[in-house]
mmCIF file of C-alpha atoms in Angstrom:
data_model
loop_
_atom_site.group_PDB
_atom_site.id
_atom_site.type_symbol
_atom_site.label_atom_id
_atom_site.label_comp_id
_atom_site.label_asym_id
_atom_site.label_seq_id
_atom_site.Cartn_x
_atom_site.Cartn_y
_atom_site.Cartn_z
ATOM 1 C CA UNK A 96 12.069 -23.677 6.240
ATOM 2 C CA UNK A 97 12.238 -19.931 6.220
ATOM 3 C CA UNK A 98 15.174 -18.234 4.392
ATOM 4 C CA UNK A 99 16.760 -15.007 5.427
ATOM 5 C CA UNK A 100 18.661 -13.319 2.652
ATOM 6 C CA UNK A 101 20.796 -10.275 1.963
ATOM 7 C CA UNK A 102 21.046 -8.964 -1.593
ATOM 8 C CA UNK A 103 23.198 -6.350 -3.174
ATOM 9 C CA UNK A 104 21.251 -4.126 -5.602
ATOM 10 C CA UNK A 105 22.769 -2.566 -8.768
ATOM 11 C CA UNK A 106 23.275 0.705 -6.896
ATOM 12 C CA UNK A 107 25.447 -1.230 -4.434
ATOM 13 C CA UNK A 108 22.889 -0.838 -1.638
ATOM 14 C CA UNK A 109 21.974 -3.875 0.544
ATOM 15 C CA UNK A 110 18.460 -5.290 1.159
ATOM 16 C CA UNK A 111 17.539 -7.843 3.786
ATOM 17 C CA UNK A 112 14.489 -9.945 3.776
ATOM 18 C CA UNK A 113 12.942 -13.364 4.556
ATOM 19 C CA UNK A 114 11.034 -15.865 2.326
ATOM 20 C CA UNK A 115 9.831 -19.414 2.036
ATOM 21 C CA UNK A 116 11.005 -19.629 -1.648
ATOM 22 C CA UNK A 117 13.967 -17.569 -2.636
ATOM 23 C CA UNK A 118 13.955 -18.040 -6.369
ATOM 24 C CA UNK A 119 10.268 -16.904 -6.402
ATOM 25 C CA UNK A 120 11.065 -13.963 -4.155
ATOM 26 C CA UNK A 121 13.831 -12.885 -6.388
ATOM 27 C CA UNK A 122 11.579 -12.948 -9.342
ATOM 28 C CA UNK A 123 9.053 -10.876 -7.526
ATOM 29 C CA UNK A 124 11.714 -8.319 -6.670
ATOM 30 C CA UNK A 125 12.818 -8.179 -10.345
ATOM 31 C CA UNK A 126 9.210 -7.858 -11.587
ATOM 32 C CA UNK A 127 8.524 -4.930 -9.312
ATOM 33 C CA UNK A 128 6.176 -6.895 -7.118
ATOM 34 C CA UNK A 129 8.642 -7.556 -4.152
ATOM 35 C CA UNK A 130 9.552 -4.964 -1.640
ATOM 36 C CA UNK A 131 9.118 -1.364 -2.679
ATOM 37 C CA UNK A 132 12.780 -0.711 -1.881
ATOM 38 C CA UNK A 133 13.971 -3.109 -4.583
ATOM 39 C CA UNK A 134 11.871 -1.797 -7.417
ATOM 40 C CA UNK A 135 14.147 -0.586 -10.212
ATOM 41 C CA UNK A 136 17.228 -1.592 -8.346
ATOM 42 C CA UNK A 137 17.922 -4.956 -10.170
ATOM 43 C CA UNK A 138 19.881 -6.992 -11.087
ATOM 44 C CA UNK A 139 20.634 -8.385 -7.690
ATOM 45 C CA UNK A 140 23.351 -10.470 -6.207
ATOM 46 C CA UNK A 141 22.581 -12.663 -3.281
ATOM 47 C CA UNK A 142 25.323 -12.207 -0.809
ATOM 48 C CA UNK A 143 24.073 -14.146 2.184
ATOM 49 C CA UNK A 144 21.355 -16.782 2.991
ATOM 50 C CA UNK A 145 20.513 -18.666 6.174
ATOM 51 C CA UNK A 146 17.710 -21.087 6.911
ATOM 52 C CA UNK A 147 15.440 -20.989 9.885
ATOM 53 C CA UNK A 148 12.972 -23.487 11.098
ATOM 54 C CA UNK A 149 10.132 -20.908 11.560
ATOM 55 C CA UNK A 150 9.153 -17.350 10.699
ATOM 56 C CA UNK A 151 9.615 -16.073 14.174
ATOM 57 C CA UNK A 152 13.375 -16.913 14.263
ATOM 58 C CA UNK A 153 13.889 -15.693 10.723
ATOM 59 C CA UNK A 154 12.095 -12.354 11.590
ATOM 60 C CA UNK A 155 14.233 -11.738 14.660
ATOM 61 C CA UNK A 156 17.413 -12.147 12.709
ATOM 62 C CA UNK A 157 16.058 -9.997 9.901
ATOM 63 C CA UNK A 158 15.160 -7.269 12.469
ATOM 64 C CA UNK A 159 18.740 -7.519 13.865
ATOM 65 C CA UNK A 160 20.304 -7.124 10.434
ATOM 66 C CA UNK A 161 18.088 -4.406 9.223
ATOM 67 C CA UNK A 162 19.410 -2.189 12.006
ATOM 68 C CA UNK A 163 23.092 -2.591 10.864
ATOM 69 C CA UNK A 164 24.729 -0.208 8.498
ATOM 70 C CA UNK A 165 25.840 -1.494 5.049
ATOM 71 C CA UNK A 166 29.364 -1.866 6.360
ATOM 72 C CA UNK A 167 28.246 -3.801 9.470
ATOM 73 C CA UNK A 168 26.169 -6.014 7.175
ATOM 74 C CA UNK A 169 29.157 -6.785 4.982
ATOM 75 C CA UNK A 170 31.227 -7.424 8.127
ATOM 76 C CA UNK A 171 28.572 -9.846 9.338
ATOM 77 C CA UNK A 172 28.445 -11.577 5.912
ATOM 78 C CA UNK A 173 32.290 -11.944 5.990
ATOM 79 C CA UNK A 174 32.285 -13.401 9.574
ATOM 80 C CA UNK A 175 29.489 -15.849 8.574
ATOM 81 C CA UNK A 176 30.615 -16.735 5.090
ATOM 82 C CA UNK A 177 30.859 -20.471 5.901
ATOM 83 C CA UNK A 178 26.973 -20.382 5.971
ATOM 84 C CA UNK A 179 26.789 -19.446 2.319
ATOM 85 C CA UNK A 180 26.157 -22.491 0.277
ATOM 86 C CA UNK A 181 25.828 -20.886 -3.173
ATOM 87 C CA UNK A 182 24.992 -17.419 -4.695
ATOM 88 C CA UNK A 183 22.930 -16.575 -7.592
ATOM 89 C CA UNK A 184 22.932 -13.451 -9.742
ATOM 90 C CA UNK A 185 19.468 -12.567 -11.038
ATOM 91 C CA UNK A 186 18.863 -10.467 -14.201
ATOM 92 C CA UNK A 187 15.297 -9.993 -15.552
ATOM 93 C CA UNK A 188 13.450 -13.227 -14.589
ATOM 94 C CA UNK A 189 16.423 -15.439 -15.396
ATOM 95 C CA UNK A 190 19.211 -16.816 -13.236
ATOM 96 C CA UNK A 191 22.323 -15.829 -15.295
ATOM 97 C CA UNK A 192 25.070 -17.178 -13.119
ATOM 98 C CA UNK A 193 25.503 -19.482 -10.228
ATOM 99 C CA UNK A 194 28.215 -18.664 -7.656
ATOM 100 C CA UNK A 195 29.932 -21.576 -5.793
ATOM 101 C CA UNK A 196 32.422 -20.700 -3.143
ATOM 102 C CA UNK A 197 35.463 -23.037 -2.953
ATOM 103 C CA UNK A 198 37.757 -22.551 0.079
ATOM 104 C CA UNK A 199 38.889 -18.973 -0.806
ATOM 105 C CA UNK A 200 38.152 -19.029 -4.527
ATOM 106 C CA UNK A 201 35.241 -17.354 -6.145
ATOM 107 C CA UNK A 202 33.915 -19.193 -9.218
ATOM 108 C CA UNK A 203 30.944 -18.200 -11.333
ATOM 109 C CA UNK A 204 29.350 -20.764 -13.415
ATOM 110 C CA UNK A 205 27.309 -19.582 -16.428
ATOM 111 C CA UNK A 206 23.853 -21.265 -16.615
#
């Protein structure tokens, strides 16, 4: 399964990408080996994820989202929030907190 993701960088900018392994990809971003845009912009917060059966479908949605402004991306996330299963906050190469949405409540669980 391909995963489309939107992350918030420490400068509050948003980055959209696709991957087969989200944890590995986040580690790459943090290590400066991910996308050029994310270098030096960590820590990151994953705001949105969605799974796709193949790269083609994930890439089409990624292309659509990359054309949106930050405000439009945040509106999209809010409209599709039910698709978010869990969020992670990454600092260095360690997951420091897991976010679990509970019907209108935001709860961070330290790991």
